[in-house]
């Protein structure tokens, strides 16, 4: 009902709509209308109520309510269903448990705040309320577990494109999963998967973006899009752009593999050409990052002229 009331205001040609008119359209009592308006106020919507004129929707909150997102999506896979939570421990954990129980792909889990937001290798992801986007998408790509890193790279391309679409922030991709601006991390990606040796059962693609997040609520080397761009940006608009870009790029991967996304990644990346130190579990590789290969591995040319491929790990850019 709340959703339908918002829709009535959006579609209305007049500013003010009488309680009677709303009660008539929804076929509920005037008291019920008043209750729904109060509920919407609790959800962050601001209404003016003027005797004899009715209600006017003055301001909508920048909350990620699915009914504020879904009507603007043009997608067929990603975001066909969006599950919204006020808070969760981790959207990835909830999505993972859901993917084990149900089939299909494209469901998005969203939370306004995470209490145990996860980074890679048991690290934490700061997920304060108010300014961030914390989302996980269940995917079932037809690729081998060995090729799974390309999903992270595809997501990084989508994020960088969506941020460029909706803000003036000049962002780039730092291999493998960071979106950076002014050398600060503003978004991260965590992909987790359940697989058999030759088949992926599902991938949970987790994305965290510092949109309007206050710097005081973030770690030292982090920033937010708003801080970089100089003004707050709409989380709703950015989320819609992220979902649209993800769908577009995911379809490309499913249809024709990684080659086209690989080129986009190379254009958007700030890693290639840099001197880097990669910390990959068992060893440290230092040299120049020269390419990304068809499996998503980073190719590093070492000082002795040999090349090493790095499939996963942390990268430090040496300047
Ligand atoms: C990541 O890990 O960058 C993956 C982040 C994925 C977060 C999303 S939010 C939705 C979904 N649900 C989850 O529970 N997670 C995903 P990694 O590369 O390991 O980076 C983690 C490191 O980044 C931390 O050790 C901090 O140094 C730093 N960090 C933590 N919170 C940050 C933030 N909000 N912004 C920027 N850097 C942060």
Tab-separated table of C-alpha atoms and ligand atoms in Angstrom:
chain	number	residue	atom	x	y	z
A	1	UNK	CA	0.000	0.000	0.000
A	2	UNK	CA	2.812	2.423	0.884
A	3	UNK	CA	4.337	1.686	-2.502
A	4	UNK	CA	1.043	2.407	-4.245
A	5	UNK	CA	0.615	5.698	-2.413
A	6	UNK	CA	4.059	6.844	-3.533
A	7	UNK	CA	3.110	5.828	-7.067
A	8	UNK	CA	-0.110	7.882	-6.915
A	9	UNK	CA	1.925	10.972	-5.996
A	10	UNK	CA	4.520	10.301	-8.680
A	11	UNK	CA	1.902	9.940	-11.392
A	12	UNK	CA	-0.298	12.818	-10.235
A	13	UNK	CA	-0.402	15.986	-12.305
A	14	UNK	CA	-1.322	18.079	-9.260
A	15	UNK	CA	0.849	18.643	-6.198
A	16	UNK	CA	-1.880	18.106	-3.626
A	17	UNK	CA	-4.032	15.012	-3.499
A	18	UNK	CA	-6.923	14.750	-1.078
A	19	UNK	CA	-7.144	11.902	1.422
A	20	UNK	CA	-10.543	11.140	-0.074
A	21	UNK	CA	-9.096	10.726	-3.531
A	22	UNK	CA	-6.392	8.352	-2.243
A	23	UNK	CA	-8.892	6.349	-0.224
A	24	UNK	CA	-11.086	6.070	-3.318
A	25	UNK	CA	-8.217	4.979	-5.609
A	26	UNK	CA	-6.964	2.367	-3.153
A	27	UNK	CA	-10.411	1.377	-1.927
A	28	UNK	CA	-9.497	1.794	1.737
A	29	UNK	CA	-10.830	4.069	4.514
A	30	UNK	CA	-9.588	7.612	5.162
A	31	UNK	CA	-8.173	6.417	8.493
A	32	UNK	CA	-6.213	3.716	6.668
A	33	UNK	CA	-4.807	6.343	4.280
A	34	UNK	CA	-3.695	8.450	7.253
A	35	UNK	CA	-1.976	5.392	8.768
A	36	UNK	CA	-0.134	4.620	5.534
A	37	UNK	CA	0.992	8.244	5.256
A	38	UNK	CA	2.305	8.027	8.843
A	39	UNK	CA	4.146	4.786	7.948
A	40	UNK	CA	5.669	6.502	4.909
A	41	UNK	CA	6.775	9.374	7.155
A	42	UNK	CA	8.538	6.825	9.374
A	43	UNK	CA	10.216	5.489	6.217
A	44	UNK	CA	11.628	8.945	5.527
A	45	UNK	CA	9.049	10.442	3.146
A	46	UNK	CA	8.066	14.039	3.920
A	47	UNK	CA	4.479	15.177	3.357
A	48	UNK	CA	2.720	18.504	3.762
A	49	UNK	CA	-0.854	18.113	4.959
A	50	UNK	CA	-3.099	21.114	4.282
A	51	UNK	CA	-6.808	21.209	5.280
A	52	UNK	CA	-9.138	21.155	2.244
A	53	UNK	CA	-6.238	20.460	-0.122
A	54	UNK	CA	-4.899	17.154	1.123
A	55	UNK	CA	-1.375	15.809	1.056
A	56	UNK	CA	1.671	16.832	-0.921
A	57	UNK	CA	4.777	14.639	-1.200
A	58	UNK	CA	7.533	17.152	-0.500
A	59	UNK	CA	10.596	14.916	-0.323
A	60	UNK	CA	11.489	11.264	-0.871
A	61	UNK	CA	14.363	9.735	1.094
A	62	UNK	CA	17.435	8.369	-0.689
A	63	UNK	CA	16.645	4.895	0.639
A	64	UNK	CA	17.158	1.797	-1.472
A	65	UNK	CA	13.568	0.539	-1.175
A	66	UNK	CA	13.005	-1.960	-3.996
A	67	UNK	CA	9.886	-0.096	-5.158
A	68	UNK	CA	12.080	2.977	-5.730
A	69	UNK	CA	14.527	0.925	-7.816
A	70	UNK	CA	12.618	-1.783	-9.712
A	71	UNK	CA	10.351	0.478	-11.819
A	72	UNK	CA	13.438	2.108	-13.361
A	73	UNK	CA	15.245	-1.134	-14.234
A	74	UNK	CA	15.386	-2.412	-17.753
A	75	UNK	CA	16.976	-5.742	-16.860
A	76	UNK	CA	15.863	-9.336	-17.399
A	77	UNK	CA	18.218	-11.226	-15.097
A	78	UNK	CA	19.800	-9.024	-12.473
A	79	UNK	CA	17.429	-7.342	-10.030
A	80	UNK	CA	14.244	-9.080	-11.214
A	81	UNK	CA	13.868	-9.693	-7.506
A	82	UNK	CA	15.348	-7.407	-4.842
A	83	UNK	CA	15.285	-8.284	-1.148
A	84	UNK	CA	15.778	-5.245	1.068
A	85	UNK	CA	16.919	-5.262	4.699
A	86	UNK	CA	17.292	-2.419	7.156
A	87	UNK	CA	20.361	-4.188	8.497
A	88	UNK	CA	22.127	-7.523	8.100
A	89	UNK	CA	25.336	-9.114	9.313
A	90	UNK	CA	26.481	-9.477	5.702
A	91	UNK	CA	24.523	-9.409	2.446
A	92	UNK	CA	26.954	-12.025	1.093
A	93	UNK	CA	26.182	-14.440	3.928
A	94	UNK	CA	22.412	-14.027	3.451
A	95	UNK	CA	22.728	-14.401	-0.334
A	96	UNK	CA	24.931	-17.495	0.021
A	97	UNK	CA	22.422	-19.223	2.311
A	98	UNK	CA	19.604	-18.312	-0.061
A	99	UNK	CA	21.476	-19.613	-3.124
A	100	UNK	CA	21.928	-22.964	-1.375
A	101	UNK	CA	18.161	-23.218	-0.900
A	102	UNK	CA	16.687	-21.894	-4.136
A	103	UNK	CA	17.557	-21.983	-7.828
A	104	UNK	CA	17.673	-19.177	-10.346
A	105	UNK	CA	19.931	-16.191	-10.613
A	106	UNK	CA	19.826	-12.446	-10.463
A	107	UNK	CA	18.316	-11.983	-6.998
A	108	UNK	CA	19.802	-8.999	-5.196
A	109	UNK	CA	20.140	-8.751	-1.425
A	110	UNK	CA	20.473	-5.167	-0.187
A	111	UNK	CA	21.084	-3.787	3.287
A	112	UNK	CA	21.235	-0.202	4.575
A	113	UNK	CA	23.884	-1.291	7.098
A	114	UNK	CA	26.001	-4.388	7.755
A	115	UNK	CA	27.114	-5.453	11.196
A	116	UNK	CA	29.712	-7.960	9.992
A	117	UNK	CA	30.516	-6.724	6.475
A	118	UNK	CA	33.160	-8.994	4.950
A	119	UNK	CA	36.236	-8.219	2.891
A	120	UNK	CA	38.470	-10.903	1.377
A	121	UNK	CA	40.508	-13.269	3.587
A	122	UNK	CA	38.343	-12.664	6.666
A	123	UNK	CA	38.957	-8.933	6.584
A	124	UNK	CA	36.230	-6.495	7.537
A	125	UNK	CA	34.240	-4.141	5.373
A	126	UNK	CA	33.068	-0.984	7.183
A	127	UNK	CA	29.382	-0.690	6.402
A	128	UNK	CA	27.846	2.233	8.310
A	129	UNK	CA	24.220	3.269	7.819
A	130	UNK	CA	23.234	6.144	5.612
A	131	UNK	CA	25.713	6.632	2.842
A	132	UNK	CA	26.757	3.277	1.442
A	133	UNK	CA	25.483	0.628	-0.932
A	134	UNK	CA	25.895	-2.953	0.302
A	135	UNK	CA	24.585	-5.500	-2.139
A	136	UNK	CA	25.014	-9.128	-3.187
A	137	UNK	CA	23.858	-10.747	-6.405
A	138	UNK	CA	23.396	-14.477	-6.929
A	139	UNK	CA	24.814	-15.563	-10.297
A	140	UNK	CA	25.107	-18.924	-12.034
A	141	UNK	CA	27.520	-18.279	-14.895
A	142	UNK	CA	28.368	-21.097	-17.269
A	143	UNK	CA	32.104	-20.907	-16.749
A	144	UNK	CA	34.538	-23.179	-14.919
A	145	UNK	CA	35.609	-22.458	-11.324
A	146	UNK	CA	39.046	-21.665	-12.756
A	147	UNK	CA	37.521	-18.773	-14.740
A	148	UNK	CA	35.610	-17.333	-11.760
A	149	UNK	CA	37.979	-14.335	-11.371
A	150	UNK	CA	36.514	-12.858	-14.567
A	151	UNK	CA	33.265	-12.264	-12.662
A	152	UNK	CA	35.160	-10.023	-10.225
A	153	UNK	CA	36.744	-8.158	-13.128
A	154	UNK	CA	33.389	-7.848	-14.907
A	155	UNK	CA	31.920	-6.385	-11.708
A	156	UNK	CA	34.806	-3.928	-11.377
A	157	UNK	CA	34.228	-2.717	-14.947
A	158	UNK	CA	30.489	-2.340	-14.257
A	159	UNK	CA	31.114	-0.390	-11.049
A	160	UNK	CA	33.619	1.977	-12.626
A	161	UNK	CA	31.242	2.607	-15.550
A	162	UNK	CA	28.236	3.174	-13.265
A	163	UNK	CA	30.148	5.591	-11.025
A	164	UNK	CA	31.302	7.514	-14.083
A	165	UNK	CA	27.703	7.532	-15.410
A	166	UNK	CA	26.270	9.093	-12.261
A	167	UNK	CA	28.998	11.277	-10.746
A	168	UNK	CA	31.941	13.402	-11.711
A	169	UNK	CA	34.355	11.197	-9.724
A	170	UNK	CA	37.294	10.036	-11.826
A	171	UNK	CA	37.553	6.412	-10.775
A	172	UNK	CA	39.767	3.581	-11.903
A	173	UNK	CA	40.162	-0.116	-11.196
A	174	UNK	CA	42.999	-1.474	-9.114
A	175	UNK	CA	43.470	-5.195	-9.677
A	176	UNK	CA	41.690	-7.281	-8.673
A	177	UNK	CA	38.756	-5.872	-6.756
A	178	UNK	CA	39.232	-2.232	-5.808
A	179	UNK	CA	37.666	0.871	-7.270
A	180	UNK	CA	39.851	3.816	-6.450
A	181	UNK	CA	39.829	7.579	-6.865
A	182	UNK	CA	42.644	9.898	-5.790
A	183	UNK	CA	44.512	6.794	-4.571
A	184	UNK	CA	41.743	6.021	-2.069
A	185	UNK	CA	39.497	3.000	-2.106
A	186	UNK	CA	35.851	3.885	-2.637
A	187	UNK	CA	34.401	0.462	-3.483
A	188	UNK	CA	35.298	-3.198	-3.125
A	189	UNK	CA	34.102	-6.521	-4.492
A	190	UNK	CA	33.941	-9.899	-2.780
A	191	UNK	CA	33.018	-12.926	-4.881
A	192	UNK	CA	32.317	-16.179	-3.087
A	193	UNK	CA	31.343	-19.376	-4.845
A	194	UNK	CA	30.070	-22.884	-4.355
A	195	UNK	CA	31.492	-25.205	-6.983
A	196	UNK	CA	32.280	-28.739	-8.043
A	197	UNK	CA	35.676	-29.367	-9.677
A	198	UNK	CA	34.409	-28.535	-13.172
A	199	UNK	CA	31.195	-26.612	-12.518
A	200	UNK	CA	30.175	-23.505	-10.624
A	201	UNK	CA	26.983	-24.052	-8.652
A	202	UNK	CA	26.635	-20.369	-7.881
A	203	UNK	CA	28.604	-17.223	-7.291
A	204	UNK	CA	27.659	-14.581	-4.769
A	205	UNK	CA	28.896	-11.267	-6.092
A	206	UNK	CA	29.199	-8.835	-3.178
A	207	UNK	CA	29.664	-5.123	-3.781
A	208	UNK	CA	30.287	-2.381	-1.241
A	209	UNK	CA	30.367	1.273	-2.350
A	210	UNK	CA	31.076	4.338	-0.221
A	211	UNK	CA	28.639	6.708	-1.846
A	212	UNK	CA	27.880	9.516	0.623
A	213	UNK	CA	29.594	7.852	3.578
A	214	UNK	CA	31.297	10.190	6.063
A	215	UNK	CA	35.077	9.829	6.013
A	216	UNK	CA	35.070	9.622	9.825
A	217	UNK	CA	33.212	6.302	9.484
A	218	UNK	CA	35.735	4.788	7.073
A	219	UNK	CA	39.269	3.392	7.411
A	220	UNK	CA	42.259	5.609	6.690
A	221	UNK	CA	42.850	4.695	3.051
A	222	UNK	CA	39.208	4.925	2.071
A	223	UNK	CA	37.113	7.705	0.624
A	224	UNK	CA	33.609	8.177	-0.722
A	225	UNK	CA	32.263	9.207	-4.106
A	226	UNK	CA	30.654	12.297	-2.539
A	227	UNK	CA	33.941	13.371	-1.033
A	228	UNK	CA	35.763	12.968	-4.332
A	229	UNK	CA	32.994	14.543	-6.427
A	230	UNK	CA	32.437	17.392	-3.973
A	231	UNK	CA	28.713	16.827	-3.422
A	232	UNK	CA	26.285	14.106	-2.383
A	233	UNK	CA	25.013	11.837	-5.134
A	234	UNK	CA	21.830	9.791	-5.364
A	235	UNK	CA	22.347	6.252	-4.085
A	236	UNK	CA	19.192	5.236	-5.933
A	237	UNK	CA	20.502	6.504	-9.278
A	238	UNK	CA	23.876	4.869	-8.724
A	239	UNK	CA	22.333	1.538	-7.740
A	240	UNK	CA	20.150	1.549	-10.860
A	241	UNK	CA	23.223	2.283	-12.998
A	242	UNK	CA	25.226	-0.495	-11.293
A	243	UNK	CA	22.485	-3.065	-11.912
A	244	UNK	CA	22.062	-2.005	-15.561
A	245	UNK	CA	25.817	-2.138	-16.227
A	246	UNK	CA	26.157	-5.491	-14.457
A	247	UNK	CA	23.411	-7.023	-16.548
A	248	UNK	CA	24.849	-5.680	-19.782
A	249	UNK	CA	28.373	-6.959	-19.047
A	250	UNK	CA	27.197	-10.278	-17.597
A	251	UNK	CA	25.260	-10.956	-20.787
A	252	UNK	CA	28.371	-10.238	-22.845
A	253	UNK	CA	30.366	-12.751	-20.780
A	254	UNK	CA	27.670	-15.404	-21.100
A	255	UNK	CA	27.392	-14.851	-24.835
A	256	UNK	CA	30.939	-14.362	-25.988
A	257	UNK	CA	33.352	-14.806	-23.094
A	258	UNK	CA	35.764	-12.405	-21.463
A	259	UNK	CA	37.553	-10.759	-24.407
A	260	UNK	CA	35.355	-7.641	-24.748
A	261	UNK	CA	35.205	-7.033	-20.984
A	262	UNK	CA	38.953	-7.567	-20.817
A	263	UNK	CA	39.453	-4.610	-23.187
A	264	UNK	CA	37.108	-2.436	-21.116
A	265	UNK	CA	38.984	-3.466	-17.994
A	266	UNK	CA	42.293	-2.480	-19.539
A	267	UNK	CA	40.880	0.968	-20.412
A	268	UNK	CA	39.536	1.554	-16.927
A	269	UNK	CA	42.447	0.129	-14.963
A	270	UNK	CA	45.167	2.169	-13.297
A	271	UNK	CA	47.237	-0.943	-12.545
A	272	UNK	CA	48.768	-1.690	-15.925
A	273	UNK	CA	52.129	-0.069	-16.545
A	274	UNK	CA	52.742	0.439	-12.825
A	275	UNK	CA	55.471	-1.094	-10.748
A	276	UNK	CA	53.715	-3.408	-8.310
A	277	UNK	CA	54.289	-5.852	-5.498
A	278	UNK	CA	51.794	-8.709	-5.420
A	279	UNK	CA	51.330	-10.604	-2.205
A	280	UNK	CA	49.816	-13.938	-3.166
A	281	UNK	CA	49.628	-16.347	-0.242
A	282	UNK	CA	52.879	-18.193	-0.757
A	283	UNK	CA	55.086	-15.653	-2.400
A	284	UNK	CA	55.709	-12.041	-3.217
A	285	UNK	CA	56.148	-11.009	-6.838
A	286	UNK	CA	57.574	-7.629	-7.735
A	287	UNK	CA	57.785	-6.089	-11.195
A	288	UNK	CA	55.743	-4.200	-13.761
A	289	UNK	CA	52.071	-5.054	-14.281
A	290	UNK	CA	51.871	-5.548	-18.037
A	291	UNK	CA	48.596	-7.234	-18.919
A	292	UNK	CA	45.512	-9.077	-17.844
A	293	UNK	CA	45.093	-12.453	-19.500
A	294	UNK	CA	42.050	-14.305	-20.763
A	295	UNK	CA	41.462	-15.976	-17.372
A	296	UNK	CA	41.606	-12.675	-15.497
A	297	UNK	CA	45.111	-13.266	-14.131
A	298	UNK	CA	47.473	-10.314	-13.815
A	299	UNK	CA	50.712	-10.673	-15.766
A	300	UNK	CA	53.763	-9.200	-14.072
A	301	UNK	CA	57.113	-8.747	-15.823
A	302	UNK	CA	59.842	-9.257	-13.265
A	303	UNK	CA	63.218	-7.542	-13.320
A	304	UNK	CA	64.838	-10.709	-14.713
A	305	UNK	CA	62.582	-10.418	-17.766
A	306	UNK	CA	60.395	-13.429	-16.913
A	307	UNK	CA	56.632	-13.097	-16.605
A	308	UNK	CA	54.539	-14.393	-13.704
A	309	UNK	CA	50.772	-14.777	-13.641
A	310	UNK	CA	48.925	-13.815	-10.462
A	311	UNK	CA	45.428	-15.213	-10.030
A	312	UNK	CA	44.559	-13.818	-6.610
A	313	UNK	CA	46.161	-11.715	-3.959
A	314	UNK	CA	46.795	-8.198	-2.758
A	315	UNK	CA	48.548	-5.645	-4.851
A	316	UNK	CA	50.613	-2.710	-3.773
A	317	UNK	CA	51.454	-0.065	-6.351
A	318	UNK	CA	55.058	1.091	-5.835
A	319	UNK	CA	55.857	4.675	-6.772
B	1	LIG	C1	37.025	-6.019	-0.363
B	1	LIG	O1	37.885	-6.794	0.376
B	1	LIG	O2	37.308	-4.967	-0.870
B	1	LIG	C2	35.646	-6.614	-0.519
B	1	LIG	C3	34.557	-5.715	-0.026
B	1	LIG	C4	33.196	-6.285	-0.290
B	1	LIG	C5	32.139	-5.629	0.524
B	1	LIG	C6	30.765	-6.066	0.126
B	1	LIG	S1	29.514	-5.125	0.913
B	1	LIG	C7	28.307	-6.220	0.361
B	1	LIG	C8	28.883	-7.616	0.464
B	1	LIG	N1	28.619	-8.192	1.758
B	1	LIG	C9	29.753	-8.341	2.466
B	1	LIG	O3	29.813	-8.802	3.630
B	1	LIG	N2	30.811	-7.956	1.717
B	1	LIG	C10	30.417	-7.524	0.409
B	1	LIG	P1	39.435	-6.518	0.562
B	1	LIG	O4	40.095	-6.296	-0.761
B	1	LIG	O5	39.911	-7.630	1.404
B	1	LIG	O6	39.505	-5.138	1.335
B	1	LIG	C11	39.250	-5.078	2.719
B	1	LIG	C12	40.070	-3.933	3.277
B	1	LIG	O7	39.564	-2.689	2.776
B	1	LIG	C13	39.991	-3.818	4.796
B	1	LIG	O8	40.975	-4.597	5.403
B	1	LIG	C14	40.192	-2.328	5.029
B	1	LIG	O9	41.577	-2.010	4.997
B	1	LIG	C15	39.581	-1.691	3.786
B	1	LIG	N3	38.175	-1.294	4.031
B	1	LIG	C16	37.290	-1.761	4.930
B	1	LIG	N4	36.107	-1.143	4.790
B	1	LIG	C17	36.247	-0.275	3.779
B	1	LIG	C18	35.367	0.642	3.156
B	1	LIG	N5	34.090	0.788	3.502
B	1	LIG	N6	35.881	1.381	2.139
B	1	LIG	C19	37.156	1.252	1.719
B	1	LIG	N7	38.029	0.402	2.270
B	1	LIG	C20	37.569	-0.362	3.283
